[in-house]
Steps between C-alpha positions, in 0.01 A plus 500: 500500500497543872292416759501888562417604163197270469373628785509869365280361153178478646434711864119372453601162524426419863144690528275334663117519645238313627198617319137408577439232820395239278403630170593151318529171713851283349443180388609183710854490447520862425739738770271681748657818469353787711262671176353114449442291854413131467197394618608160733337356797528755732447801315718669223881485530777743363877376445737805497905497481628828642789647277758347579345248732637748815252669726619729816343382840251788510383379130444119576309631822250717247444160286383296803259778645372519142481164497275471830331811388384366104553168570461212730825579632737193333778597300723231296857466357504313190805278391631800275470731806215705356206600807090440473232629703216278534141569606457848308153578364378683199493824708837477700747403218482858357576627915801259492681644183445876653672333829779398292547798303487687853788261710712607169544099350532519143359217343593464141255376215611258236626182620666445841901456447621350775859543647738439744369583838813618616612684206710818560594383883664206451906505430470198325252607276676440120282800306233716573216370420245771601683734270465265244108446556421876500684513108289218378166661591614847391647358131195204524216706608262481234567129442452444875217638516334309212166321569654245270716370763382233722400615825755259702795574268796474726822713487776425763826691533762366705789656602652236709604548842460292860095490390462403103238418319549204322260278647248733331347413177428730251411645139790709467766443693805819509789304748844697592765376350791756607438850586484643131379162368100328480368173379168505383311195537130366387269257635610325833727575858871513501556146430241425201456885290624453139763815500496722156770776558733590691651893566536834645133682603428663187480142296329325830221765480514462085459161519185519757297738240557225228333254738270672593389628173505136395220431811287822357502337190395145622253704686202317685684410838796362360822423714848464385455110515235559167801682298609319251857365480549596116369888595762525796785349309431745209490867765820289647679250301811531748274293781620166488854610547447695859676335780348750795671498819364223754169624706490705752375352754411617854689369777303673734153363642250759529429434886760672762723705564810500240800727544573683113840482365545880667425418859087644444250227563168420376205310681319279303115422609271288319155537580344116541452400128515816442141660654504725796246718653493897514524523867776224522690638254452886652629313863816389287544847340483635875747280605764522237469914510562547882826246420655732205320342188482753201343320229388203359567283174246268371625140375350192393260410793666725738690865565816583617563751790753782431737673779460234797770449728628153567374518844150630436454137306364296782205752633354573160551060449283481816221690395513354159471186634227582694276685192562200288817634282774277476820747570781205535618234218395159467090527643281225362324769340789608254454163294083530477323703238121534540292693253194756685249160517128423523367813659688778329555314142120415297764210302649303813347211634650488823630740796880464426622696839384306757574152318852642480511560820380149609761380257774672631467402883413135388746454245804681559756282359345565133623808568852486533559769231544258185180583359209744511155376643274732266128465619267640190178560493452417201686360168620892402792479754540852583661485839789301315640451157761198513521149561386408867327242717174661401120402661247639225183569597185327280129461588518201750875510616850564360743379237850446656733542280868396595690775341351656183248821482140529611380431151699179494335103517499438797682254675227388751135620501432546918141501654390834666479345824850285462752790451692534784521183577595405150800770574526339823596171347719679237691664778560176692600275190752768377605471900535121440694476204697797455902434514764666705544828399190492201265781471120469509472567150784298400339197699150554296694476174666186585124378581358605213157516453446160529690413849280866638153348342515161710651648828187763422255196484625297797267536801 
């Protein structure tokens, strides 16, 4: 079957609509879609993935007045490039969807599938990957739309190219393989996902519906990581033998400006961990427009610029610079990940911005790009889903753990009072003892836990 004939099954696939304001309230750890805000500490908050994660100038302008307008005017990229809206009340959520629906976004229901950012631009691209999207919710609508599904289950497609996806983690994971050719994937990124088949569109999208039937059936929240092994191996007893081509993964950062394999470029911005006010990010739409920007991609933590000239990169850099977007490669910022924080999250203990910010201008060689800083709130970990030098906030002070999750033991337990200067003293012993040519997080390894704990101690 082809990707063109599933899309003809099911026309009613991608329907969509918001619904009441906030007739039901999600659960913590439930998707804040735009019919069900979260309540969190600073009012309700609505996630929402425009189709194909592209938005024209004039639409992305529409979200941040409606932003200002319904909410307290902070908008967010997530690490899977999906947008929130904080600050929203009861009686402004239900405004905000009829904003939407007005600017013409389309935001789909079911569960957000994310895919390449620069899908049907760039040269290098190895399939389509929107193409394929649009024929699994047409053939997969009714199982998508299942309440039996759990609210984070994550589908990524990935059709390869100069910005890839396989740093992303996911449920379900659909990766290029040639341009007639898919592997589908379960449970992990491009490294770690257990593949089960291999082949053209038709089987890729056959193979999804089994898996996903199999998490309808599980039911209660389940992910793929609950199925069990005997289950898959009987819907595909040809798993074990799939050799799938070697991930695909990005060369390009996000930040900057990258010239495609066709002579176009892109501009990548990333917001500063990945938060940006309306009326900053209305300055930056200004900007772009009067220097031939068309539209705008979303990607993880950041959006790409379409139809820039080489030499309009350095003004737009400027102002980016100066609203708090990073618009070049290799910014402090590009290695931290800091979750929303005491303030505008009920669960965190701390205010993770500002610490990273402390961190950043007092530490810098921690961030030398080996590793991620991820500052949570709180032992969820939603700003960041992978191993990292991680500071976990608990009543009292933070758990520092070396390079595990924000659930993890930690490695050290910090005082409130002690942090920066326990970072401080990390920063200066990895200074002290790293080799010629080592990496910060190559240099904490070597330590170990032990060798960081004493040098942590010392006064």
């Amino acid at each position: 079957m082809s990707i063109e004939a599933a899309t003809a099954i099911d026309s009613t696939g991608e329907t969509d609509r918001h619904g009441s304001p906030a007739a039901r309230m999600p659960r913590r750890g439930a998707c804040p879609a735009l019919a069900a805000p979260m309540q969190t500490g600073d009012g309700l908050l609505v996630r929402l993935r425009p189709a194909g994660g592209a938005l024209s100038l004039a639409q992305f302008e529409a979200l941040a007045r409606a932003a200002a307008m319904h909410g307290n005017g902070i908008l967010e990229i997530t690490a899977r490039g999906n947008l929130q809206i904080r600050g929203l009340r009861v009686e402004t959520a239900g405004p905000l969807g009829g904003d939407i629906d007005a600017a013409g976004i389309i935001v789909l229901d079911g569960p957000a599938i994310e895919i390449s950012p620069l899908h049907g631009i760039d040269p290098e691209e190895t399939a389509d990957p929107a193409a394929l999207e649009r024929a699994l919710r047409s053939t997969h609508s009714g199982l998508l739309a299942s309440s039996r599904l759990a609210p984070k289950l994550s589908i990524v497609v990935d059709g390869g190219g100069a910005f890839g996806l396989s740093a992303l983690s996911a449920d379900i994971r659909i990766v290029a393989q040639d341009h007639a050719h898919w592997c589908v994937a379960i449970n992990g990124d491009g490294r770690t996902a257990t593949p089960i088949t291999i082949g053209p569109a038709g089987l890729a999208i056959s193979a999804v519906g089994e898996i996903l039937s199999l998490l309808v059936a599980l039911g209660q929240g389940r992910r793929a990581r609950d199925i069990d092994p005997a289950l898959l191996l009987a819907r595909f007893p040809g798993m074990g033998g799939i050799r799938p081509a070697p991930a695909l993964a990005g060369k390009m950062p996000l930040c900057g400006l990258h010239r495609l394999a066709d002579g176009t470029s892109v501009l990548g911005v990333r917001p500063q961990f990945g938060q940006m006010t309306a009326s900053d990010l209305t300055t930056l739409l200004d900007c772009a427009k009067v220097r031939g920007a068309t539209a705008v991609r979303l990607a993880p933590r950041g959006f790409f610029f379409l139809g820039l000239g080489a030499e309009t990169w350095p003004a737009i850099q400027a102002v980016a610079a100066g609203l708090g977007f990073s618009a070049a490669a290799g910014e402090n910022s590009e290695h931290s990940a800091a979750c929303a924080g005491a303030g505008a999250c009920g669960s965190a203990f701390y205010e993770t911005k500002p610490l990273a910010r402390r961190i950043m201008a007092a530490a810098p060689i921690l961030l030398d790009g080996s590793l991620t800083l991820h500052l949570s709130g709180c032992a969820k970990g939603c700003a960041h889903a992978g191993p990292a030098l991680t500071l976990t906030g608990r009543a009292g002070g933070y758990d520092l753990i070396l390079n595990g999750l924000a659930a993890d033991a930690p490695d050290e337990r910090i005082a409130g009072g002690r942090i920066v200067f326990a970072i401080e003293r990390l920063a200066r012993t990895v200074e002290d003892n790293k080799g010629a040519g080592e990496s910060a997080a190559a240099c904490l390894t070597r330590l170990g836990t032990t060798g960081v704990s004493k040098a942590l101690r010392q006064e």
